[in-house]
Coordinates of C-alpha atoms in Angstrom, one line a residue:
M1 CA 31.9 -41.7 -3.2
Q2 CA 36.2 -40.3 -2.8
A3 CA 39.1 -42.2 -1.1
W4 CA 42.1 -40.4 0.3
G5 CA 44.9 -42.7 1.7
L6 CA 48.2 -42.2 3.3
T7 CA 51.2 -43.9 4.4
D8 CA 54.4 -43.6 6.5
P9 CA 57.2 -44.5 8.7
G10 CA 56.4 -43.6 11.7
C11 CA 58.8 -41.8 14.5
V12 CA 60.9 -45.1 15.4
R13 CA 60.8 -47.2 12.0
V14 CA 63.0 -47.1 9.7
Q15 CA 61.3 -48.9 6.7
N16 CA 57.8 -48.3 5.5
Q17 CA 56.3 -52.5 5.8
D18 CA 52.8 -51.1 5.0
A19 CA 50.8 -51.0 2.1
Y20 CA 47.8 -49.7 0.6
G21 CA 45.8 -49.5 -2.6
V22 CA 42.4 -47.5 -3.8
H23 CA 40.8 -48.4 -7.0
T24 CA 37.5 -47.0 -8.6
F25 CA 35.5 -48.8 -11.0
E26 CA 32.8 -46.6 -11.6
E27 CA 31.5 -43.5 -10.1
D28 CA 29.7 -45.9 -7.6
S29 CA 31.8 -48.7 -7.2
L30 CA 35.6 -48.8 -5.3
L31 CA 38.2 -50.7 -3.8
C32 CA 40.4 -49.9 -1.4
T33 CA 42.9 -52.3 1.2
V34 CA 46.1 -51.6 3.3
C35 CA 48.3 -54.5 4.2
D36 CA 50.8 -54.5 7.5
G37 CA 53.9 -56.4 6.5
M38 CA 56.0 -58.9 8.7
G39 CA 58.6 -60.5 9.0
G40 CA 61.9 -58.4 9.4
A41 CA 63.4 -55.5 7.7
K42 CA 63.5 -57.2 4.0
S43 CA 60.9 -59.3 4.1
G44 CA 57.5 -57.9 5.6
N45 CA 57.4 -54.8 2.9
V46 CA 58.0 -58.2 0.2
A47 CA 54.9 -59.7 1.7
S48 CA 52.5 -56.3 2.2
S49 CA 53.3 -54.9 -1.3
L50 CA 53.1 -59.0 -3.2
A51 CA 49.5 -59.1 -1.2
L52 CA 48.1 -55.6 -2.0
Q53 CA 48.7 -56.6 -6.3
I54 CA 47.7 -59.7 -6.3
F55 CA 44.2 -59.4 -4.2
M56 CA 44.1 -56.0 -5.9
Q57 CA 44.6 -58.3 -9.5
E58 CA 42.7 -60.8 -8.4
V59 CA 38.7 -59.0 -7.7
T60 CA 39.5 -56.8 -10.3
R61 CA 39.8 -59.6 -12.5
L62 CA 36.9 -61.6 -11.0
R63 CA 34.6 -58.3 -10.3
K64 CA 31.5 -58.4 -12.0
P65 CA 28.5 -55.8 -12.2
G66 CA 25.6 -56.4 -10.1
M67 CA 26.9 -58.8 -8.0
S68 CA 25.4 -59.5 -4.6
Q69 CA 27.0 -59.2 -1.6
E70 CA 27.6 -63.3 -1.2
Q71 CA 28.9 -63.1 -4.6
A72 CA 31.6 -60.0 -3.3
G73 CA 31.9 -61.9 -0.4
Q74 CA 33.7 -65.6 -2.2
M75 CA 35.5 -62.7 -4.8
F76 CA 37.4 -61.7 -1.3
R77 CA 38.1 -65.0 -0.7
E78 CA 39.2 -66.3 -3.7
A79 CA 41.7 -63.4 -3.7
V80 CA 42.8 -63.8 -0.3
R81 CA 43.5 -67.6 -1.4
L82 CA 45.6 -66.6 -4.0
A83 CA 47.3 -63.9 -2.4
N84 CA 48.1 -66.0 0.7
F85 CA 49.5 -68.5 -1.5
T86 CA 51.6 -66.4 -3.2
V87 CA 53.3 -65.2 -0.2
Y88 CA 53.8 -68.2 0.9
D89 CA 55.4 -69.9 -2.1
Q90 CA 57.7 -66.4 -1.9
S91 CA 58.5 -67.6 1.1
R92 CA 59.8 -71.1 0.9
Q93 CA 61.6 -69.9 -2.6
F94 CA 63.9 -67.7 -0.8
E95 CA 65.1 -68.0 2.2
E96 CA 65.3 -64.0 3.2
F97 CA 61.8 -64.0 2.8
D98 CA 61.2 -66.9 5.1
G99 CA 58.9 -66.6 7.7
M100 CA 57.1 -63.2 5.9
G101 CA 53.4 -62.8 6.2
T102 CA 51.0 -59.5 6.0
T103 CA 47.5 -58.4 7.3
L104 CA 44.9 -57.7 5.1
V105 CA 42.0 -55.6 5.7
A106 CA 40.0 -54.6 2.4
V107 CA 36.4 -53.3 1.5
M108 CA 34.8 -53.2 -2.1
V109 CA 31.4 -50.6 -1.8
R110 CA 29.0 -51.0 -4.6
G111 CA 26.3 -48.4 -4.2
R112 CA 24.6 -48.2 -1.3
K113 CA 26.3 -51.7 -0.2
A114 CA 29.6 -52.3 1.4
T115 CA 31.2 -55.8 1.5
V116 CA 34.9 -56.1 4.0
V117 CA 37.2 -58.8 4.0
N118 CA 40.5 -58.7 6.7
V119 CA 42.8 -61.3 8.2
G120 CA 44.7 -60.1 11.0
D121 CA 44.9 -56.8 13.2
S122 CA 44.4 -53.9 10.3
R123 CA 40.7 -52.9 10.7
A124 CA 37.7 -51.0 9.3
Y125 CA 35.4 -48.9 11.1
H126 CA 32.1 -47.4 9.4
V127 CA 31.2 -43.6 11.0
G128 CA 27.3 -43.0 10.1
K129 CA 24.8 -41.2 11.8
S130 CA 24.5 -43.5 15.8
G131 CA 28.5 -43.2 15.4
I132 CA 31.5 -44.6 14.9
R133 CA 31.7 -49.1 14.7
Q134 CA 34.1 -51.4 14.6
V135 CA 33.5 -53.5 11.7
T136 CA 36.1 -56.3 11.4
K137 CA 37.6 -58.1 15.0
D138 CA 41.3 -58.9 15.2
H139 CA 43.1 -62.1 14.7
S140 CA 45.2 -61.8 17.8
L141 CA 46.5 -63.7 21.1
V142 CA 45.1 -60.3 23.2
Q143 CA 41.6 -60.3 21.3
M144 CA 41.0 -63.9 22.1
M145 CA 41.7 -63.4 25.7
V146 CA 38.8 -60.4 25.7
D147 CA 36.8 -63.3 24.4
R148 CA 37.4 -65.7 26.7
G149 CA 36.8 -63.1 29.7
E150 CA 40.1 -63.3 30.6
L151 CA 41.3 -59.3 29.8
T152 CA 38.7 -56.3 29.6
P153 CA 39.0 -54.2 26.7
E154 CA 40.8 -51.4 28.3
V155 CA 43.6 -53.7 30.0
A156 CA 44.1 -55.2 26.2
K157 CA 45.1 -51.8 24.8
S158 CA 48.3 -52.0 26.8
Y159 CA 48.2 -55.8 27.5
P160 CA 52.0 -57.2 26.6
G161 CA 51.8 -59.2 23.1
K162 CA 49.4 -57.1 21.9
N163 CA 50.5 -57.5 18.1
F164 CA 51.1 -60.9 18.1
I165 CA 48.2 -61.6 15.5
T166 CA 46.9 -65.2 14.8
R167 CA 45.9 -65.0 11.3
A168 CA 48.6 -63.6 8.6
I169 CA 48.5 -63.6 4.7
G170 CA 51.4 -65.9 3.9
T171 CA 52.9 -67.8 6.5
E172 CA 50.7 -71.0 6.4
T173 CA 49.8 -73.2 3.4
T174 CA 46.3 -72.0 3.4
V175 CA 44.1 -68.9 5.6
L176 CA 40.9 -68.6 6.7
C177 CA 39.2 -64.8 6.3
D178 CA 36.7 -62.8 7.4
I179 CA 33.7 -61.4 5.8
F180 CA 31.1 -58.6 6.6
H181 CA 28.4 -56.9 5.2
L182 CA 26.3 -53.6 5.5
D183 CA 24.7 -51.1 4.2
V184 CA 26.2 -47.7 4.1
G185 CA 24.5 -44.1 3.6
K186 CA 25.4 -41.1 2.3
G187 CA 27.6 -38.5 4.2
D188 CA 28.9 -42.1 5.8
Y189 CA 32.6 -43.0 5.8
L190 CA 34.5 -46.0 6.2
L191 CA 37.7 -46.1 7.3
L192 CA 40.6 -48.8 7.0
C193 CA 44.3 -48.9 9.0
S194 CA 47.0 -50.6 10.5
D195 CA 47.6 -51.0 14.0
G196 CA 49.7 -48.6 14.0
L197 CA 47.3 -46.2 14.6
S198 CA 44.0 -47.9 16.3
N199 CA 47.0 -48.8 18.9
L200 CA 47.3 -45.0 19.4
L201 CA 43.6 -43.8 18.7
D202 CA 40.5 -45.0 20.6
D203 CA 37.5 -45.0 18.6
Q204 CA 36.0 -41.6 19.8
E205 CA 39.6 -39.6 18.3
I206 CA 38.9 -41.7 15.2
L207 CA 35.3 -39.9 14.7
F208 CA 35.9 -37.0 15.7
E209 CA 38.4 -36.8 13.1
V210 CA 36.6 -37.6 10.6
V211 CA 33.4 -35.7 11.2
H212 CA 34.7 -32.8 12.8
G213 CA 37.6 -31.9 10.5
V214 CA 37.0 -29.2 7.8
Y215 CA 38.6 -30.8 4.8
K216 CA 38.3 -34.6 4.2
Q217 CA 40.7 -34.8 2.4
N218 CA 43.0 -34.0 5.0
C219 CA 41.7 -36.4 7.8
C220 CA 44.6 -39.5 7.1
K221 CA 47.1 -36.6 7.7
R222 CA 45.5 -35.7 11.0
L223 CA 45.2 -38.8 12.2
L224 CA 49.1 -39.2 11.1
N225 CA 49.8 -36.2 12.9
I226 CA 48.0 -37.7 16.2
A227 CA 49.5 -40.9 15.8
K228 CA 53.3 -38.8 15.4
N229 CA 52.5 -36.7 18.7
R230 CA 52.5 -40.0 20.5
G231 CA 55.7 -41.8 19.4
A232 CA 54.3 -43.7 16.5
P233 CA 56.6 -47.0 17.0
D234 CA 54.8 -48.6 14.0
N235 CA 54.2 -47.7 10.7
V236 CA 50.7 -45.7 10.0
T237 CA 48.6 -46.3 7.2
S238 CA 44.9 -44.8 6.8
V239 CA 42.3 -44.9 3.9
L240 CA 39.5 -42.6 4.1
I241 CA 36.6 -43.1 2.2
A242 CA 33.3 -40.7 2.0
I243 CA 30.6 -42.0 0.4

C-alpha cells in the first residue's frame, strides 16, 4: 500500500489554506487526511493546519491494532470532537481567528478494510473494478437542495453559492461527522481531495487519471495540472492511496 499527496495555492489565491497529512502505521495500515480552511487570510490556514494536527495526533493515540470497523468509527468521532473543540477554542480566544473553520475528510485503511470520516465538502472517492464512486456526501447548501429535488446534480455544479457549507470543524461548539465503512481490494484506489479539485474535474476525469496514468506517484500532479489549466480559482489538494 502506498500514498502520495500534493497541495497547491492554485492560480488565483496567494495563500494556501488547504492542508493534508499521510501517516503509515504498518505495512498494511495508514491514515490520510485533507483539510480545507476558511475564515480569511490569516485564519483559514490556521484552522486547517490545527485541525489536521490534532485529528491525526488523536487518531494515533487512540488507534489499537485489530480494531473493528465500529471501533475505528468511534475513534474518528473522538478525534473530530477534539479537533473541533481545539479550533473553536482558538477562534474564541483570538480576535484575528474569529469565525475560522475547516473541512475535514480522512481515511484509515487497515488491510482490506477502510473507514472514512468527513465534515464539509472535501471528498473521498473509491476507485475499483466497477469504476469510481464518491464515498462521502457534501455537507453543503447545494447538496441539500439536490436532496430535496430543487436542483439536479448537473445544475448544482455551477449553482451560485455552491461553496456554502453547512458543517465545518471549529465554527460551533460541537459538530456532526459522517462515518463510512468500505471494503477495498488489491488494485483499488482511494482519493481524498478538497473542492478546489472536485469543482473542476468530474468523476470520469478523475477516474481516467487514476486508472490510466502510467506513474501513480504523479497522479496528484496530473490532476493539479488539469485544475490549473481550467483556472484553479481555489487551493487544490489531493491524496491518492493505492491498495
